[in-house]
Amino acid sequence: MTALHPGPTATGSATPATRVLLACAVAAAPLFAAVSLAQVFTREGFDLTRHPLSMLSTGDLGWLQITNFLVSGALTVAGGIGLGRALRGTPGGTWAPRLVLVAGVAMAAAGVFVMDPGDGFPAGTPLGQTGTLSASGLMHMVAGSVAFTAYIVACFVLGRHFSRAGRPGFAAASRLSGLVFALGNGWAMTGGTAGSLTLAIGALTGMMWIAVVAADRWLALR
């Protein structure tokens, strides 16, 4: 297991504000995962092998997932700013934080634009596709695509950052996280079996890795 330690990448700002911003990035992924997975096991009719996590934004309790997207997105934006400060002047220290920030904005947008109900969820919705995509559903797909792409690329940029910093374990974990996310998303987009499950695994893996990187930088700035 790769240990968290300051390492040679701790060259950015060590102000208290930076540590607060990094703490936001540390909290974003666990919060999103916890709220989402709690609903996966409690919302009637939801099946993660058929329904993406975004579909939890629909129905009477949809406000829970909408709020989850908005709060987690805001925390991710703050975390991107914190990573920008903490990684300033290092290889990849410009673009990785920017990509995390973009992912956060897109995540919040995915909360504003709600996915269409479908395939039996919420309970009572007809099985199969609902037909014409609504404007909100289309914008949700666009926002999700932007967020996914930003997270995936950020993971690979961080892989380069840690390679240049002499931290091969973190470099490998960064690239593996990006690959898991890319494969999970690709399988879902091509209509693969249980694609919504592979997408959730990939997305949560990539998001959690950003949280680990933020925690590493937070510890380095103590």
XYZ file of N, CA and C in Angstrom, residues 1-197:
591
model
N 0.844 -1.199 0.000
C 0.000 0.000 0.000
C 0.876 1.245 0.000
N 0.500 2.216 -0.802
C 1.251 3.457 -0.871
C 0.919 4.334 0.315
N 1.925 4.764 1.049
C 1.682 5.578 2.236
C 1.511 7.037 1.858
N 0.707 7.739 2.666
C 0.584 9.173 2.511
C 1.751 9.832 3.217
N 2.475 10.694 2.521
C 3.566 11.405 3.166
C 3.827 12.675 2.386
N 4.514 13.651 2.988
C 4.727 14.916 2.319
C 5.414 14.777 0.974
N 6.545 14.016 0.929
C 7.211 13.807 -0.343
C 7.741 15.087 -0.927
N 8.340 15.022 -2.106
C 8.961 16.168 -2.729
C 7.987 17.048 -3.478
N 6.659 16.760 -3.406
C 5.708 17.562 -4.167
C 5.118 18.697 -3.357
N 5.460 18.800 -2.084
C 4.857 19.816 -1.227
C 5.557 21.157 -1.399
N 5.312 21.798 -2.525
C 5.983 23.053 -2.816
C 5.015 24.219 -2.864
N 3.724 23.965 -2.706
C 2.737 25.022 -2.843
C 2.484 25.773 -1.552
N 1.396 26.534 -1.567
C 1.034 27.362 -0.427
C 0.630 26.517 0.777
N 1.111 26.914 1.966
C 0.799 26.170 3.193
C -0.096 26.981 4.111
N -0.884 27.900 3.569
C -1.741 28.737 4.401
C -2.903 27.926 4.955
N -3.494 28.372 6.083
C -4.664 27.665 6.628
C -5.799 27.561 5.616
N -5.975 28.584 4.795
C -7.041 28.546 3.791
C -6.830 27.409 2.807
N -5.582 27.170 2.426
C -5.286 26.078 1.504
C -5.659 24.740 2.116
N -5.367 24.568 3.398
C -5.693 23.314 4.067
C -7.208 23.117 4.156
N -7.957 24.199 4.362
C -9.417 24.097 4.388
C -9.936 23.686 3.014
N -9.390 24.286 1.969
C -9.813 23.951 0.607
C -9.493 22.494 0.277
N -8.320 22.039 0.700
C -7.967 20.629 0.474
C -8.892 19.697 1.248
N -9.279 20.103 2.448
C -10.207 19.295 3.237
C -11.542 19.139 2.520
N -11.931 20.162 1.773
C -13.162 20.063 0.978
C -13.031 18.954 -0.056
N -11.872 18.865 -0.706
C -11.652 17.808 -1.695
C -11.626 16.441 -1.034
N -11.077 16.368 0.171
C -11.046 15.094 0.897
C -12.461 14.624 1.210
N -13.350 15.570 1.526
C -14.716 15.221 1.938
C -15.649 14.924 0.769
N -15.388 15.509 -0.403
C -16.349 15.462 -1.507
C -16.701 14.040 -1.936
N -15.698 13.225 -2.231
C -15.969 11.879 -2.743
C -16.623 10.970 -1.704
N -16.120 10.916 -0.458
C -16.810 10.078 0.531
C -18.251 10.502 0.769
N -18.511 11.812 0.764
C -19.878 12.297 0.942
C -20.758 11.818 -0.202
N -20.292 12.031 -1.438
C -21.093 11.627 -2.589
C -21.341 10.126 -2.575
N -20.298 9.350 -2.272
C -20.443 7.893 -2.257
C -21.414 7.444 -1.170
N -21.285 8.014 0.028
C -22.123 7.587 1.141
C -23.597 7.886 0.893
N -23.884 9.092 0.435
C -25.275 9.472 0.187
C -25.856 8.661 -0.963
N -25.068 8.461 -2.003
C -25.550 7.698 -3.165
C -25.806 6.240 -2.806
N -24.828 5.603 -2.164
C -24.958 4.179 -1.869
C -26.041 3.908 -0.833
N -26.243 4.840 0.094
C -27.331 4.672 1.058
C -28.677 4.603 0.344
N -28.808 5.412 -0.712
C -30.062 5.401 -1.468
C -30.176 4.177 -2.362
N -29.038 3.699 -2.879
C -29.052 2.501 -3.715
C -29.739 1.347 -2.995
N -29.491 1.254 -1.692
C -30.014 0.119 -0.919
C -31.344 0.414 -0.238
N -31.853 1.623 -0.394
C -33.103 1.960 0.302
C -34.208 2.479 -0.604
N -33.877 2.987 -1.806
C -34.907 3.525 -2.689
C -35.619 2.382 -3.405
N -36.939 2.346 -3.290
C -37.741 1.294 -3.904
C -37.570 1.285 -5.417
N -37.285 0.107 -5.961
C -37.204 -0.064 -7.402
C -35.854 0.246 -8.010
N -34.905 0.747 -7.214
C -33.603 1.103 -7.790
C -32.716 -0.127 -7.885
N -32.105 -0.302 -9.053
C -31.220 -1.441 -9.319
C -29.953 -0.890 -9.973
N -28.834 -0.942 -9.256
C -27.600 -0.336 -9.753
C -27.067 -1.013 -11.000
N -27.516 -2.223 -11.295
C -27.083 -2.866 -12.526
C -27.837 -2.330 -13.742
N -28.935 -1.596 -13.489
C -29.734 -1.039 -14.593
C -29.880 0.478 -14.517
N -29.763 1.042 -13.333
C -30.011 2.472 -13.150
C -28.746 3.194 -12.701
N -28.345 4.245 -13.410
C -27.182 5.028 -12.968
C -27.494 5.799 -11.692
N -26.459 6.154 -10.952
C -26.644 6.899 -9.711
C -27.389 8.207 -9.950
N -27.231 8.775 -11.124
C -27.907 10.036 -11.443
C -29.423 9.909 -11.389
N -29.940 8.714 -11.639
C -31.384 8.530 -11.651
C -31.985 8.669 -10.255
N -31.141 8.631 -9.228
C -31.620 8.852 -7.867
C -32.139 10.278 -7.685
N -31.834 11.168 -8.629
C -32.320 12.552 -8.555
C -33.789 12.667 -8.931
N -34.396 11.582 -9.379
C -35.799 11.605 -9.780
C -36.685 11.081 -8.660
N -37.971 11.356 -8.757
C -38.928 10.856 -7.773
C -39.071 11.768 -6.572
N -39.913 11.352 -5.619
C -40.215 12.174 -4.453
C -38.993 12.467 -3.598
N -38.054 11.531 -3.550
C -36.842 11.726 -2.756
C -35.658 12.192 -3.597
N -35.940 12.600 -4.814
C -34.873 13.028 -5.714
C -34.057 14.192 -5.184
N -34.676 15.004 -4.317
C -33.965 16.166 -3.778
C -32.719 15.752 -3.002
N -32.705 14.523 -2.468
C -31.523 14.053 -1.738
C -30.307 13.968 -2.663
N -30.484 13.352 -3.829
C -29.370 13.207 -4.755
C -29.049 14.526 -5.443
N -30.063 15.336 -5.691
C -29.805 16.664 -6.259
C -28.905 17.454 -5.313
N -29.260 17.451 -4.032
C -28.443 18.142 -3.032
C -27.051 17.537 -2.951
N -26.989 16.219 -3.079
C -25.700 15.531 -3.059
C -24.808 16.010 -4.197
N -25.368 16.116 -5.392
C -24.604 16.628 -6.536
C -24.134 18.058 -6.292
N -25.030 18.905 -5.792
C -24.695 20.321 -5.606
C -23.617 20.507 -4.543
N -23.787 19.848 -3.395
C -22.824 20.011 -2.305
C -21.479 19.381 -2.667
N -21.520 18.168 -3.201
C -20.272 17.500 -3.586
C -19.561 18.269 -4.690
N -20.331 18.828 -5.624
C -19.729 19.631 -6.682
C -19.053 20.865 -6.130
N -19.716 21.552 -5.192
C -19.126 22.745 -4.585
C -17.854 22.398 -3.819
N -17.877 21.287 -3.089
C -16.688 20.849 -2.360
C -15.550 20.517 -3.322
N -15.889 19.920 -4.457
C -14.870 19.572 -5.442
C -14.269 20.821 -6.072
N -15.086 21.826 -6.342
C -14.569 23.094 -6.864
C -13.577 23.698 -5.876
N -13.977 23.747 -4.607
C -13.083 24.279 -3.571
C -11.800 23.457 -3.505
N -11.950 22.136 -3.601
C -10.785 21.266 -3.567
C -9.856 21.485 -4.742
N -10.425 21.757 -5.924
C -9.594 22.046 -7.081
C -8.762 23.295 -6.868
N -9.359 24.298 -6.247
C -8.617 25.522 -5.927
C -7.498 25.213 -4.937
N -7.825 24.394 -3.921
C -6.809 24.016 -2.938
C -5.667 23.237 -3.557
N -5.975 22.298 -4.440
C -4.926 21.536 -5.116
C -4.068 22.444 -5.988
N -4.696 23.447 -6.603
C -3.937 24.393 -7.403
C -2.898 25.124 -6.570
N -3.284 25.488 -5.351
C -2.338 26.159 -4.454
C -1.254 25.196 -3.979
N -1.672 23.985 -3.624
C -0.734 23.023 -3.039
C 0.260 22.474 -4.059
N -0.150 22.381 -5.327
C 0.707 21.793 -6.355
C 1.370 22.834 -7.243
N 1.234 24.101 -6.892
C 1.779 25.176 -7.726
C 3.280 24.985 -7.951
N 3.673 25.101 -9.224
C 5.087 25.004 -9.560
C 5.600 23.601 -9.772
N 4.715 22.597 -9.735
C 5.134 21.211 -9.939
C 4.617 20.708 -11.283
N 5.231 19.668 -11.852
C 4.721 19.102 -13.105
C 3.285 18.630 -12.947
N 2.413 19.096 -13.805
C 1.005 18.744 -13.705
C 0.255 19.538 -12.668
N 0.966 20.426 -11.967
C 0.352 21.179 -10.886
C -0.589 22.278 -11.335
N -0.624 22.540 -12.621
C -1.563 23.531 -13.157
C -2.823 22.855 -13.675
N -2.644 21.843 -14.517
C -3.800 21.280 -15.193
C -4.598 20.303 -14.355
N -3.958 19.533 -13.507
C -4.723 18.599 -12.668
C -5.735 19.336 -11.791
N -5.335 20.385 -11.060
C -6.320 21.127 -10.268
C -7.417 21.772 -11.116
N -7.051 22.292 -12.279
C -8.061 22.896 -13.157
C -9.085 21.857 -13.592
N -8.622 20.669 -13.901
C -9.536 19.609 -14.316
C -10.450 19.192 -13.169
N -9.921 19.139 -11.945
C -10.752 18.834 -10.783
C -11.801 19.916 -10.591
N -11.404 21.166 -10.766
C -12.356 22.270 -10.645
C -13.465 22.155 -11.702
N -13.088 21.860 -12.935
C -14.078 21.682 -14.005
C -15.026 20.543 -13.660
N -14.471 19.446 -13.128
C -15.307 18.312 -12.739
C -16.319 18.720 -11.678
N -15.890 19.562 -10.739
C -16.795 20.024 -9.694
C -17.924 20.877 -10.238
N -17.600 21.782 -11.145
C -18.631 22.630 -11.765
C -19.626 21.767 -12.532
N -19.105 20.813 -13.309
C -19.977 19.932 -14.087
C -20.833 19.053 -13.180
N -20.278 18.650 -12.054
C -21.023 17.831 -11.097
C -22.197 18.622 -10.526
N -21.946 19.881 -10.177
C -23.027 20.730 -9.681
C -24.084 20.942 -10.759
N -23.633 21.112 -12.007
C -24.579 21.279 -13.115
C -25.440 20.029 -13.282
N -24.858 18.855 -13.022
C -25.621 17.606 -13.110
C -26.701 17.543 -12.043
N -26.535 18.316 -10.971
C -27.575 18.407 -9.962
C -28.679 19.368 -10.356
N -28.313 20.407 -11.083
C -29.307 21.389 -11.554
C -30.178 20.779 -12.643
N -29.547 20.067 -13.575
C -30.256 19.424 -14.683
C -30.460 17.953 -14.356
N -31.690 17.586 -14.087
C -32.005 16.255 -13.576
C -32.190 15.255 -14.716
N -31.676 14.058 -14.511
C -31.832 12.979 -15.481
C -33.295 12.562 -15.585
N -33.696 12.089 -16.740
C -35.069 11.626 -16.931
C -35.295 10.288 -16.226
N -36.507 10.080 -15.689
C -36.846 8.759 -15.149
C -36.821 7.721 -16.271
N -36.709 6.454 -15.913
C -36.733 5.427 -16.952
C -36.489 4.034 -16.418
N -36.832 3.054 -17.218
C -36.573 1.645 -16.942
C -37.023 1.218 -15.544
N -38.228 1.644 -15.177
C -38.809 1.191 -13.925
C -38.455 2.000 -12.697
N -37.725 3.098 -12.862
C -37.405 3.942 -11.715
C -37.647 5.405 -12.062
N -38.291 6.155 -11.138
C -38.838 5.736 -9.843
C -39.933 4.675 -10.000
N -40.271 4.048 -8.880
C -41.267 2.980 -8.895
C -42.524 3.448 -9.613
N -43.016 2.633 -10.544
C -44.190 2.991 -11.329
C -43.857 3.461 -12.723
N -42.576 3.807 -12.982
C -42.147 4.217 -14.319
C -42.092 2.985 -15.222
N -42.588 3.077 -16.447
C -42.557 1.910 -17.347
C -41.139 1.401 -17.566
N -41.014 0.109 -17.774
C -39.715 -0.474 -18.072
C -39.243 -0.030 -19.449
N -37.930 -0.056 -19.651
C -37.368 0.328 -20.934
C -37.138 1.825 -21.021
N -36.738 2.264 -22.197
C -36.463 3.671 -22.438
C -37.767 4.457 -22.531
N -37.719 5.715 -22.061
C -38.932 6.527 -22.026
C -39.218 7.232 -23.342
N -38.298 7.188 -24.278
C -38.534 7.852 -25.558
C -37.723 9.114 -25.707
N -38.389 10.224 -26.008
C -37.701 11.484 -26.267
C -36.987 11.987 -25.020
N -35.723 12.391 -25.189
C -34.929 12.925 -24.092
C -35.335 14.365 -23.840
N -35.593 14.708 -22.584
C -35.958 16.080 -22.242
C -34.722 16.981 -22.299
N -34.955 18.308 -22.308
C -33.840 19.252 -22.314
C -32.992 19.083 -21.059
N -33.668 18.871 -19.928
C -32.932 18.670 -18.676
C -32.102 17.391 -18.733
N -32.688 16.328 -19.258
C -31.974 15.068 -19.376
C -30.761 15.188 -20.287
N -30.918 15.934 -21.390
C -29.805 16.134 -22.315
C -28.678 16.916 -21.647
N -29.034 17.993 -20.942
C -28.018 18.797 -20.260
C -27.328 17.991 -19.159
N -28.081 17.102 -18.517
C -27.468 16.248 -17.500
C -26.414 15.342 -18.136
N -26.726 14.788 -19.285
C -25.772 13.930 -19.978
C -24.515 14.697 -20.372
N -24.705 15.924 -20.839
C -23.560 16.758 -21.218
C -22.699 17.047 -19.988
N -23.354 17.459 -18.892
C -22.615 17.769 -17.664
C -21.873 16.544 -17.151
N -22.539 15.395 -17.190
C -21.897 14.166 -16.737
C -20.697 13.807 -17.582
N -20.820 13.958 -18.897
C -19.707 13.647 -19.796
C -18.509 14.542 -19.520
N -18.771 15.827 -19.277
C -17.683 16.766 -18.962
C -17.013 16.367 -17.651
N -17.821 16.053 -16.634
C -17.263 15.669 -15.336
C -16.426 14.399 -15.451
N -16.955 13.386 -16.147
C -16.234 12.123 -16.288
C -14.888 12.345 -16.989
N -14.927 13.087 -18.098
C -13.701 13.327 -18.856
C -12.679 14.078 -18.022
N -13.133 15.085 -17.288
C -12.218 15.879 -16.468
C -11.576 15.028 -15.381
N -12.364 14.193 -14.723
C -11.810 13.324 -13.678
C -10.786 12.351 -14.254
N -11.128 11.729 -15.383
C -10.237 10.736 -15.982
C -8.913 11.369 -16.376
N -8.982 12.497 -17.073
C -7.751 13.162 -17.506
C -6.947 13.646 -16.306
N -7.629 14.148 -15.273
C -6.935 14.597 -14.058
C -6.139 13.463 -13.435
N -6.714 12.263 -13.409
C -5.998 11.115 -12.843
C -4.715 10.830 -13.614
N -4.775 10.904 -14.941
C -3.576 10.629 -15.737
C -2.555 11.757 -15.617
N -3.020 12.994 -15.518
C -2.095 14.113 -15.305
C -1.401 13.966 -13.954
N -2.148 13.561 -12.935
C -1.546 13.326 -11.629
C -0.552 12.167 -11.683
N -0.803 11.189 -12.541
C 0.161 10.110 -12.721
C 1.501 10.649 -13.185
N 1.474 11.570 -14.127
C 2.715 12.209 -14.589
C 3.346 13.028 -13.471
N 2.506 13.749 -12.732
C 3.001 14.570 -11.625
C 3.773 13.718 -10.620
N 3.195 12.595 -10.209
C 3.844 11.771 -9.198
C 5.052 11.029 -9.761
N 5.031 10.693 -11.045
C 6.214 10.089 -11.668
C 7.392 11.048 -11.624
N 7.139 12.299 -11.988
C 8.194 13.314 -11.973
C 8.654 13.621 -10.551
N 7.777 13.400 -9.584
C 8.112 13.678 -8.191
C 8.819 12.504 -7.519
N 9.019 11.410 -8.239
C 9.689 10.263 -7.669
C 8.825 9.439 -6.734
N 7.524 9.392 -7.011
C 6.598 8.618 -6.177
C 5.868 7.610 -7.069
N 6.538 6.524 -7.415
C 5.975 5.573 -8.380
C 4.677 4.926 -7.917
N 4.528 4.701 -6.611
C 3.294 4.096 -6.114
C 2.095 4.984 -6.371
N 2.227 6.256 -6.055
C 1.145 7.200 -6.305
C 0.909 7.384 -7.801
N 1.996 7.358 -8.586
C 1.864 7.500 -10.037
C 1.051 6.335 -10.610
N 1.368 5.114 -10.170
C 0.650 3.935 -10.659
C -0.806 3.965 -10.219
N -1.054 4.360 -8.971
C -2.432 4.423 -8.478
C -3.246 5.462 -9.223
N -2.623 6.577 -9.562
C -3.316 7.627 -10.322
C -3.746 7.108 -11.679
N -2.818 6.464 -12.369
C -3.116 5.965 -13.714
C -4.123 4.824 -13.667
N -4.005 3.965 -12.661
C -4.957 2.862 -12.536
C -6.361 3.395 -12.263
N -6.466 4.415 -11.418
C -7.776 5.017 -11.129
C -8.395 5.604 -12.389
N -7.577 6.308 -13.179
C -8.073 6.866 -14.432
C -8.504 5.781 -15.396
N -7.740 4.677 -15.434
C -8.069 3.582 -16.340
C -9.368 2.889 -15.930
N -9.534 2.648 -14.619
C -10.770 2.023 -14.126
C -11.976 2.893 -14.472
N -11.823 4.200 -14.272
C -12.904 5.135 -14.591
C -13.201 5.107 -16.087
N -12.162 5.169 -16.909
C -12.354 5.189 -18.363
C -13.004 3.901 -18.863
N -12.557 2.770 -18.344
C -13.122 1.490 -18.779
C -14.573 1.342 -18.315
N -14.843 1.733 -17.074
C -16.209 1.645 -16.565
C -17.158 2.519 -17.353
N -16.708 3.722 -17.680
C -17.532 4.639 -18.465
C -17.703 4.124 -19.897
N -16.611 3.653 -20.477
C -16.677 3.158 -21.848
C -17.615 1.969 -21.977
N -17.557 1.047 -21.008
C -18.435 -0.119 -21.033
C -19.897 0.309 -20.937
N -20.175 1.288 -20.066
C -21.545 1.770 -19.914
C -22.033 2.462 -21.185
N -21.174 3.283 -21.798
C -21.577 4.048 -22.973
C -21.823 3.161 -24.189
N -21.194 1.977 -24.210
C -21.404 1.069 -25.345
C -22.536 0.083 -25.079
N -23.264 0.280 -23.968
C -24.404 -0.572 -23.680
C -24.048 -1.920 -23.099
N -22.871 -2.023 -22.467
C -22.442 -3.279 -21.879
C -23.345 -3.720 -20.734
N -23.362 -5.018 -20.477
C -24.172 -5.569 -19.384
C -23.777 -4.925 -18.050
N -24.793 -4.512 -17.275
C -24.569 -3.870 -15.971
C -23.679 -2.638 -16.107
N -23.858 -1.910 -17.202
C -23.030 -0.735 -17.459
C -23.147 0.337 -16.392
N -24.339 0.498 -15.821
C -24.494 1.510 -14.776
C -23.676 1.151 -13.541
N -23.491 -0.144 -13.297
C -22.670 -0.583 -12.174
C -21.193 -0.309 -12.443
